[in-house]
Amino acid sequence: RVAVIGGGVSGLSAAYLLQKNADDAGGGPKSVKAQSAPSTPSCGAVTLFEASTKLGGHALTQYSSTAKCDVDLGFQVFNLTTYPHLVGLFGELGVESEPSDMSFSLSTGDVEWGSIGLKGVFAQKSNAMSGRFLNMIREILRFGREAPEVLAPERASEFADVSLGEYLKARKYSAFFQESYVVPMCAAIWSCSDDDAMAFPVRTLVRFWVNHHLLNIIERPLWRVVSGRSSAYVDAVERELKDVRKGAYVTKVYRVAGGVSVTFKTEDAKGKVQESTEVFDDVVFACHSDQALQILGKAASEEEVSALSAVKYQENDVYLHTDETMMPRNKDAWASWNCLRGDRLGIPAEEAANRSVCVTYWVNLLQNLAPGTKDLFVTLNPPREPKAGSVEHKVTLAHPLFNKAAIAAQEEIKALQGKDRVWFCGAWCGYGFHEDGIKSAVDCVDKMLGKSSVPWMPRSCDPKLSMSTKMVLPLFQRACVGWLPADKRLRMILPDGSERLMMGKEANASSETITMTVFNQRLFMQTILRADIGLGECYMNGDFDVDLIGFMDMICKGHPAASGAETESCKPKMRLDPVGLLTEAVNWVGAQMEMAAHKALSNTKEGSRKNIEYHYDAGNEFYKLFLDDTMLYSSAIHGAIDDAAMSAQYLKIDAMIARAGIKPGDRVLEIGCGWGTCAIRMASEKNCHVTGLTLSHEQHAEATARVKAAGLSHLIDIVICDYRDVQGTFDKVVSIEMLEAVGHEHLPTFFGTVHRVLKPGGRAAIQVITMPDGRYESYCNSESDFIRAYIFPGGHLPSVGAMKSASPRGLVLEGYDDIGLHYAVTLRLWRERMMHHAQRILSMGYSRKFLRMFEFYFAYCEAAFANKLIYDLQMTW
């Protein structure tokens, strides 16, 4: 049992990660259970304690009667470049975001300027003629060039103990630059006083500015806000947790034999306070460091006291209001962040330098309030209360201050993690922001579990779109539009945080929209050049995230064959304009390259062995995590469309037994016996003799063991043998989804073998995934695809016509049924089971790239079957 104390971003993240890993180790709900597999380090029950009756901490959402919607008062913005874990968490939770604005303005007694265009910079007309103001602009550029010098490794000792104020003085930056740019910017970012900002260690501060691209004048990452406000992600996390104790104020934590004791107080509906104590295996302090120290009390070690007491906090009053006097006087200077200084505070300069910064957030611009909404503001530490009647809400929030002692304490805490089962995390372990809070939770849980705990891929995007990206992006957008169904939309968030919206020809603002977040710019060229192979490869590499099955379903619905418009085409045609023609040309070049690579993987005897081993020798333990106990890697027949029972697989086998007309005493050849379940079913149900063929050593070992365990070794022989080499004759031949590994040029050999080994009057039952006859020629000759490139090298879907043409005289197709819609359900179940066990799969040594490859493969095929672009036929010959 693990107790997490504190329901802010760090506590929510730590509890979420611990819960996810506990669920994975426990096997999960019935609908996603597969076979048992080796256990991994995990925790059991997770309990989250929060003193307040509301989770979130600084993720503080408040309803505004002015805006008639929720607004955020604490955490508000993030970007794709410097918030990789937060973006990953949002993606995991399905939390949507939208573009925001991070402009800045300063208002003093004699100077006002804003960063929204030249109109904002020169909102005060005298700025254009002011020597000190124009010099400030020059010094902003100079600071951007020079400041990174403090990060040079060879100069680390030179700047190790230098504060921002000392650095600016040594480099002779003007007082106006300091007072009108650097200091208010730092104070606004960290919600601290001017003096505290000037005391920041310069190396730490410049590293932060560099990481956040704040020294760049252009091509900074674009900022975003949570579409449903921060409560959207807080509520989403809470729904995932099983034991949340809101209104539970932890008063004492102390170590006991074999665990940690947690004492907490709660209050019932009548106001009666009750004190309780529970013992946990581990405790995670996800609150402020001073709160952790207070709770530990005398039980804190000397090292804990030293580290936790080193971090100081600044309390800041936060008002939600409508008083415009808390903004720059000149409305042209208004921005998202507005810092008031000097005479605007109405207090002496000496006192102002020691007080917390006064900054007003213009909520309408920052959080995208509806047009026409009365101006709404959030102000930190106003010099006076906003006008009477304008205040909607007031709260006090504490922010950590970062000086040399606090930075040193961050290193000390790392050495204390897990000592006597006590752990620490919080935004104070980093720069004090939401990303720091999540990262500290990730580091804490990773160390506790001894493995990577995150189900997402943390990726930092380059906010600078390259020239090649800017050239190929229109081609990518054109291709996307070509694949979109008429009534659908694709919303794409680019690595710099900007967005593109692509619409079907009949789509409107209310149409179904799929959101794709792009993390790496290579997606665009790879997809144009290599179609679905490039798209799938980029997904494997984590270059983009999307609701994968929703996206695949949308693409399949946009396929020409799905609409019936062009049944012989494998892809939509581009408009005959320069962009469309260039898109077609680039794709044609890539298609020829991929097709040549595929044809090099011919299924000769040696080629077949290598191609089969590539896929099936990935490891039986991996397949056990998403297949059921039958270990059947082919479509089931589901009695009910959501039936996840093993009986669905047996229905499939029984249907094949009936097609073949297997009787007691028959000699049956199974070409492609997999892990042996079909052979066992045939022998046990019909008392027939079965010879099963496989080319996979992993499958041979597992199937042989299963046959022996079933007590059927006298009826079943599992052999490693190519179908071309089989000897003898048989009454029946059964083959379930093996024919896809034969290849077009070897179809005559396969059917010739079936005809050769069948006794006169014998029958064959073959289940095979097929391509429609109308698209078969294009499929064979035009281009390869993701499945043939990555999943089944040498794989090939035959068509009914191709199989009939390849069959020798005397082997006649009698009939078939399509179970493709059932395959879509089977694939969904496989995908859900596999992704439920994602952390376990990674802990077994498989890479995240391997996991995402299978996820893409399952979704790709599920959507294709669901939209009847391919079929799964049970055939009788």
Coordinates of C-alpha atoms in Angstrom, one line a residue, residues 623 626-638 648-653 672-678 735-740 766-769 819-830 871-874:
Y623 CA 1.6 -13.2 -27.5
F626 CA -3.1 -10.3 -25.8
L627 CA -4.3 -13.7 -27.0
D628 CA -6.7 -15.7 -24.9
D629 CA -5.9 -19.2 -23.6
T630 CA -6.6 -20.7 -27.0
M631 CA -3.5 -18.9 -28.4
L632 CA -5.3 -18.6 -31.7
Y633 CA -3.9 -15.7 -33.8
S634 CA -6.7 -15.4 -36.2
S635 CA -10.2 -14.1 -36.3
A636 CA -12.8 -15.5 -34.0
I637 CA -16.5 -15.8 -34.7
H638 CA -18.3 -13.8 -32.1
A648 CA -15.7 -17.3 -29.9
Q649 CA -12.4 -18.8 -31.1
Y650 CA -13.8 -22.3 -30.8
L651 CA -16.8 -21.3 -32.9
K652 CA -14.3 -20.4 -35.6
I653 CA -12.6 -23.8 -35.4
G672 CA 0.2 -23.4 -40.4
C673 CA -0.8 -24.9 -37.0
G674 CA 0.3 -22.0 -34.8
W675 CA 0.4 -22.8 -31.1
G676 CA -1.6 -26.1 -31.6
T677 CA -5.1 -25.2 -30.5
C678 CA -6.9 -26.0 -33.7
S735 CA -5.4 -23.9 -43.1
I736 CA -6.3 -20.9 -41.0
E737 CA -4.8 -17.6 -42.1
M738 CA -1.5 -19.1 -43.3
L739 CA -2.1 -18.5 -47.0
E740 CA -1.3 -14.7 -46.6
I766 CA -9.1 -22.6 -45.9
Q767 CA -9.5 -19.3 -43.9
V768 CA -7.7 -16.4 -45.5
I769 CA -7.6 -12.6 -45.5
I819 CA -16.2 -13.1 -41.3
G820 CA -14.3 -9.8 -41.7
L821 CA -16.6 -7.9 -39.4
H822 CA -15.8 -10.4 -36.7
Y823 CA -12.1 -9.9 -37.3
A824 CA -12.6 -6.2 -36.5
V825 CA -13.9 -7.2 -33.1
T826 CA -11.1 -9.7 -32.5
L827 CA -8.5 -7.1 -33.4
R828 CA -10.0 -4.6 -31.0
L829 CA -9.9 -7.1 -28.2
W830 CA -6.2 -7.9 -29.0
Y871 CA -12.2 -9.6 -46.2
D872 CA -11.6 -12.7 -44.1
L873 CA -13.0 -15.7 -46.0
Q874 CA -13.8 -19.2 -44.7

